[in-house]
PDB file of C-alpha atoms in Angstrom:
ATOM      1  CA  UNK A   1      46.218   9.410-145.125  1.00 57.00           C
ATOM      2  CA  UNK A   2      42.295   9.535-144.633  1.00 88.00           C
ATOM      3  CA  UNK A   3      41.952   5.772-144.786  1.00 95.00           C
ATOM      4  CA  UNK A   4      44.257   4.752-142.359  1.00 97.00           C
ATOM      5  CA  UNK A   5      43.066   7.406-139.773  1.00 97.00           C
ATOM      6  CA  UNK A   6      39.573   5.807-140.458  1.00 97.00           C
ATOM      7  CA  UNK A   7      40.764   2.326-139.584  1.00 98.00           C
ATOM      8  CA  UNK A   8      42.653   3.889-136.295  1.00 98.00           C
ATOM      9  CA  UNK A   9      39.563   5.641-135.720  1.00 98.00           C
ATOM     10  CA  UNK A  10      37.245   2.277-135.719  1.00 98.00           C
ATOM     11  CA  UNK A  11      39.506   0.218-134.212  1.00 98.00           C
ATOM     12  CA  UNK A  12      39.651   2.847-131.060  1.00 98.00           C
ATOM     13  CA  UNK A  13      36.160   3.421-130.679  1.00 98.00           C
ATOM     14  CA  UNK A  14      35.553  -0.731-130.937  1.00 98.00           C
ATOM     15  CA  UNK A  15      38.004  -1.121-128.018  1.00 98.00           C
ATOM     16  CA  UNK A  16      38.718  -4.838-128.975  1.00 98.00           C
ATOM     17  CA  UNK A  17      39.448  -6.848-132.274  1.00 98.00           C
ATOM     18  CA  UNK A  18      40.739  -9.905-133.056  1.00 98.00           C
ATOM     19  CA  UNK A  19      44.132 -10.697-134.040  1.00 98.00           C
ATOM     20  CA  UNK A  20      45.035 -14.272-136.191  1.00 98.00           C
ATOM     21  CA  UNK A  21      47.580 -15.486-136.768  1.00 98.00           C
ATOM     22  CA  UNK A  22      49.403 -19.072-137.943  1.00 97.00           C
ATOM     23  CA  UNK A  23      51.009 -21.793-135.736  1.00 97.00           C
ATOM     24  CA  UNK A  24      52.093 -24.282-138.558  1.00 95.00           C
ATOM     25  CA  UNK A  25      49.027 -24.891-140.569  1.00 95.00           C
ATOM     26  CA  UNK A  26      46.533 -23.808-137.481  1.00 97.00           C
ATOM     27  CA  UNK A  27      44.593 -20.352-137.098  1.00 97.00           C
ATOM     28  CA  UNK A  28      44.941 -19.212-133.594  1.00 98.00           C
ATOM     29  CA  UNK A  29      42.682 -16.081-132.608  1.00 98.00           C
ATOM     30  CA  UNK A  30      42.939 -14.151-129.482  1.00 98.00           C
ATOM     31  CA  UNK A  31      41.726 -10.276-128.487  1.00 98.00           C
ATOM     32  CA  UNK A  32      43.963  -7.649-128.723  1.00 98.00           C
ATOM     33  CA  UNK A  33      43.120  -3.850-127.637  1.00 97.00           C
ATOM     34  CA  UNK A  34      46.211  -1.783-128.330  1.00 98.00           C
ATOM     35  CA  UNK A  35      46.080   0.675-131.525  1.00 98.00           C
ATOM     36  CA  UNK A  36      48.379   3.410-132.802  1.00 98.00           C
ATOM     37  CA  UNK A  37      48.968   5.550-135.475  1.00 98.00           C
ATOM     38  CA  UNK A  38      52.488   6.698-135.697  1.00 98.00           C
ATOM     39  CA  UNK A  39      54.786   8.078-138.647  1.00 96.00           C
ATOM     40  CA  UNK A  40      51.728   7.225-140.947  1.00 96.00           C
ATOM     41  CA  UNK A  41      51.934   3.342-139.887  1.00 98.00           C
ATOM     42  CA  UNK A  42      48.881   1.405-137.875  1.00 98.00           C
ATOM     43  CA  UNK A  43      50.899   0.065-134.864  1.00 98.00           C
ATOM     44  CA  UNK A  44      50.019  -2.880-132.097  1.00 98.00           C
ATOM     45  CA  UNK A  45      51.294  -3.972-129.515  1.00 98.00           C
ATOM     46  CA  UNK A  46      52.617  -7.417-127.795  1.00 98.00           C
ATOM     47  CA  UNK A  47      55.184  -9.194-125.934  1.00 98.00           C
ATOM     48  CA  UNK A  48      58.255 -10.793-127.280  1.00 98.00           C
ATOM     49  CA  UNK A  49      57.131 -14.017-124.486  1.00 97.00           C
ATOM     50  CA  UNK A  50      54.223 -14.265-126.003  1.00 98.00           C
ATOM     51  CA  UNK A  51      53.125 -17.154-128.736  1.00 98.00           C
ATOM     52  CA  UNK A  52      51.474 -14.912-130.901  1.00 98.00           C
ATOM     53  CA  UNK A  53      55.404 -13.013-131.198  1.00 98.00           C
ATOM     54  CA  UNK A  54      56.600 -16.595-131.967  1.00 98.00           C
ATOM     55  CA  UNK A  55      53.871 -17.392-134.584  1.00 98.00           C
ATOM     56  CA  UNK A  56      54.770 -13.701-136.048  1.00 98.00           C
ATOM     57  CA  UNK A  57      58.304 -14.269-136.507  1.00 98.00           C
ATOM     58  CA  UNK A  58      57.694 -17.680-138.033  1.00 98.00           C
ATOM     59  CA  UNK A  59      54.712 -16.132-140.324  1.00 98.00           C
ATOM     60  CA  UNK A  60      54.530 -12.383-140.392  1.00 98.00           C
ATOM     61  CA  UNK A  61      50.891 -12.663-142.269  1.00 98.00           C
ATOM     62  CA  UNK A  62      48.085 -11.665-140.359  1.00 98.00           C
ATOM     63  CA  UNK A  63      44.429 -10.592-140.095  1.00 98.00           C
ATOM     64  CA  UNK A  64      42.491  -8.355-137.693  1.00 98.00           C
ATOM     65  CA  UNK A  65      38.729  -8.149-137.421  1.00 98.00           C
ATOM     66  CA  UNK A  66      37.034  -5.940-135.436  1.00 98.00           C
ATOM     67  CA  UNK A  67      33.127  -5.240-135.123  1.00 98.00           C
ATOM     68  CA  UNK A  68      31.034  -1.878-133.889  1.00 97.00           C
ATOM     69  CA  UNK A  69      27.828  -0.501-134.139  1.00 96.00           C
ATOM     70  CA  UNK A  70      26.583  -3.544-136.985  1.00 97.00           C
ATOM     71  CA  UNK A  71      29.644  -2.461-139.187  1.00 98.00           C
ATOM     72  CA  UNK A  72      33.383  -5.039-138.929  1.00 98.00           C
ATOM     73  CA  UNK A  73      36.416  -4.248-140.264  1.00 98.00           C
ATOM     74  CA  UNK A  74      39.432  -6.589-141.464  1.00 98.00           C
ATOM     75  CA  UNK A  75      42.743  -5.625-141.844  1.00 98.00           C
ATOM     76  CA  UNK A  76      44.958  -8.100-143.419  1.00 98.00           C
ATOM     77  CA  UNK A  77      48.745  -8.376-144.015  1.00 98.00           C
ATOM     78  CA  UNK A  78      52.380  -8.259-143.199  1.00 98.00           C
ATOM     79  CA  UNK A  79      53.323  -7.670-139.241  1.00 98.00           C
ATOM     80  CA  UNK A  80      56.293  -6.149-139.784  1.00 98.00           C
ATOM     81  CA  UNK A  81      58.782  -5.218-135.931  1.00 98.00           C
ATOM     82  CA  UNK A  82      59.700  -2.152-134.861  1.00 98.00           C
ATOM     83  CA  UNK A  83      62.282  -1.814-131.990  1.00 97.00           C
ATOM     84  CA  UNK A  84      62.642   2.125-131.905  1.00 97.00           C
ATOM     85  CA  UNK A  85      61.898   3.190-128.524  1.00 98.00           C
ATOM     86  CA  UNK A  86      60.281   6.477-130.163  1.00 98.00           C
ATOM     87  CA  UNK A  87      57.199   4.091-130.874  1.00 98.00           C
ATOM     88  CA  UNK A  88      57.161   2.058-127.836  1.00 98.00           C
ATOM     89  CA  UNK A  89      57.207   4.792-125.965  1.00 98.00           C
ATOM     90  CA  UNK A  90      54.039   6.199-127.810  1.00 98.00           C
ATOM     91  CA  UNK A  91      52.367   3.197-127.347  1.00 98.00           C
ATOM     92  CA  UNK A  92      52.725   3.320-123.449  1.00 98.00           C
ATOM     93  CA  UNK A  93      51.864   7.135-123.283  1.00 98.00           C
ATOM     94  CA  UNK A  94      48.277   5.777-125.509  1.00 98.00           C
ATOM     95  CA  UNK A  95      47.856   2.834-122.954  1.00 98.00           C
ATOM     96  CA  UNK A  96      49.488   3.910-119.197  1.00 98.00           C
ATOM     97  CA  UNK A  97      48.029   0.640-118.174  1.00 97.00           C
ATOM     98  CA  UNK A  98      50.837  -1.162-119.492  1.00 97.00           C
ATOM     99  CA  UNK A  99      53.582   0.296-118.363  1.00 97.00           C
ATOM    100  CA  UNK A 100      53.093  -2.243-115.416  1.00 96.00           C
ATOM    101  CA  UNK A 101      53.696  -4.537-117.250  1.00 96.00           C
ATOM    102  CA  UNK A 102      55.727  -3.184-120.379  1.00 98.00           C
ATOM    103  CA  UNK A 103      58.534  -0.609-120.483  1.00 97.00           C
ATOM    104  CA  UNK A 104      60.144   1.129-123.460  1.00 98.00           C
ATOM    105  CA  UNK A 105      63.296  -0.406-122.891  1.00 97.00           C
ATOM    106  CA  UNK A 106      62.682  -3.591-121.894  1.00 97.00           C
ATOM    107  CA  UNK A 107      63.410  -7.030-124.156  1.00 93.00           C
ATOM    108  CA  UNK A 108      59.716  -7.804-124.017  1.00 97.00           C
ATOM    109  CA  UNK A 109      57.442  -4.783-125.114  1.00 98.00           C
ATOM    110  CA  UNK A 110      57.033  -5.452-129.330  1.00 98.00           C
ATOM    111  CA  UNK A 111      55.583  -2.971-131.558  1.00 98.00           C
ATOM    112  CA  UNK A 112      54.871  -3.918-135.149  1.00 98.00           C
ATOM    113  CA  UNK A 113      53.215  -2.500-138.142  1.00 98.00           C
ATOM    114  CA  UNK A 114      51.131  -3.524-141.039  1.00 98.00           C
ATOM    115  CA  UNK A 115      52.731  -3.727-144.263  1.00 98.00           C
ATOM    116  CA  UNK A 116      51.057  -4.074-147.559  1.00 98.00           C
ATOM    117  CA  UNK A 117      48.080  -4.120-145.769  1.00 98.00           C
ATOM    118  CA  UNK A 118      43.855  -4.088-146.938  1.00 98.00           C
ATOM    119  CA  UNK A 119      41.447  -2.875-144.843  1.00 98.00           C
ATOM    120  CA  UNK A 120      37.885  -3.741-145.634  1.00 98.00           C
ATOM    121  CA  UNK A 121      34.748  -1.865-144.150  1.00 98.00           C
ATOM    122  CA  UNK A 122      32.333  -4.391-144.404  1.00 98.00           C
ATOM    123  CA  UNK A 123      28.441  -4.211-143.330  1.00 97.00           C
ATOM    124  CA  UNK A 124      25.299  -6.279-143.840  1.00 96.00           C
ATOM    125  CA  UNK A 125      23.295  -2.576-145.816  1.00 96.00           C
ATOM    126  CA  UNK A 126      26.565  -0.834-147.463  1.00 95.00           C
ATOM    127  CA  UNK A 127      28.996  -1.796-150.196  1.00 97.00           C
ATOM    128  CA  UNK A 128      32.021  -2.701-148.559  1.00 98.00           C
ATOM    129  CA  UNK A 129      34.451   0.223-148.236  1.00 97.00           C
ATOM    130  CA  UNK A 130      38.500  -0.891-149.084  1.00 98.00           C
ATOM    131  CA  UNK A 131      41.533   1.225-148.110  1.00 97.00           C
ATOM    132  CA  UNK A 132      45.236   0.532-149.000  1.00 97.00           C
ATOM    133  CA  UNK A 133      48.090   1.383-147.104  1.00 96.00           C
TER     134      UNK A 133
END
């Protein structure tokens, strides 16, 4: 499980990366900050009101690209729901700022995990670094 701690790790210490998804046959991009590992799955977080849950549930494929310290990662695949409260839970314990917004047992707070995903390490002075999970 190395490679997917490494991809938690960057993504925490980069704060923000970008999520994309598809709305018909048009990219949409927006910031995301929430991260977890959990049961050996990398975890995000949303809202069920939001677009970007829409655009999911129409098209579950989706990229992430985050950038730190002259290195970016992308992690592409399959956003795949998770309703258990075990997990949403987790995720508001890692980021108490949304529990003012979110709650474990609301019919908003959405967790999902990538699937079949590829991360690539990617930098202008290394050989790009790929983990599978």
């Amino acid at each position: 499980m190395e490679g997917i701690e490494k991809v938690v790790r960057f993504l925490d210490e980069a704060q923000t990366y970008y999520l994309a998804t598809a709305e018909g046959d048009q990219p949409r991009v927006r910031p995301f900050g929430t991260v977890l590992l959990y049961d050996s799955r990398l975890y995000l977080q949303t809202g069920k009101s939001k677009e970007v849950s829409r655009q999911l549930a129409a098209n579950p494929r989706a990229e992430l690209c985050a950038f730190r310290d002259g290195k970016w990662l992308r992690v592409s695949g399959v956003l795949v729901n998770d309703d258990s409260r075990a997990v949403k839970t987790a995720m508001l314990e890692k980021y108490p700022e949304l529990k003012a917004m979110y709650s474990a047992d609301d019919d908003n707070t959405q967790v999902l995990y990538f699937k079949d995903a590829t991360a690539v390490f990617s930098s202008f002075t290394e050989a790009p670094e790929i983990v599978t999970f």
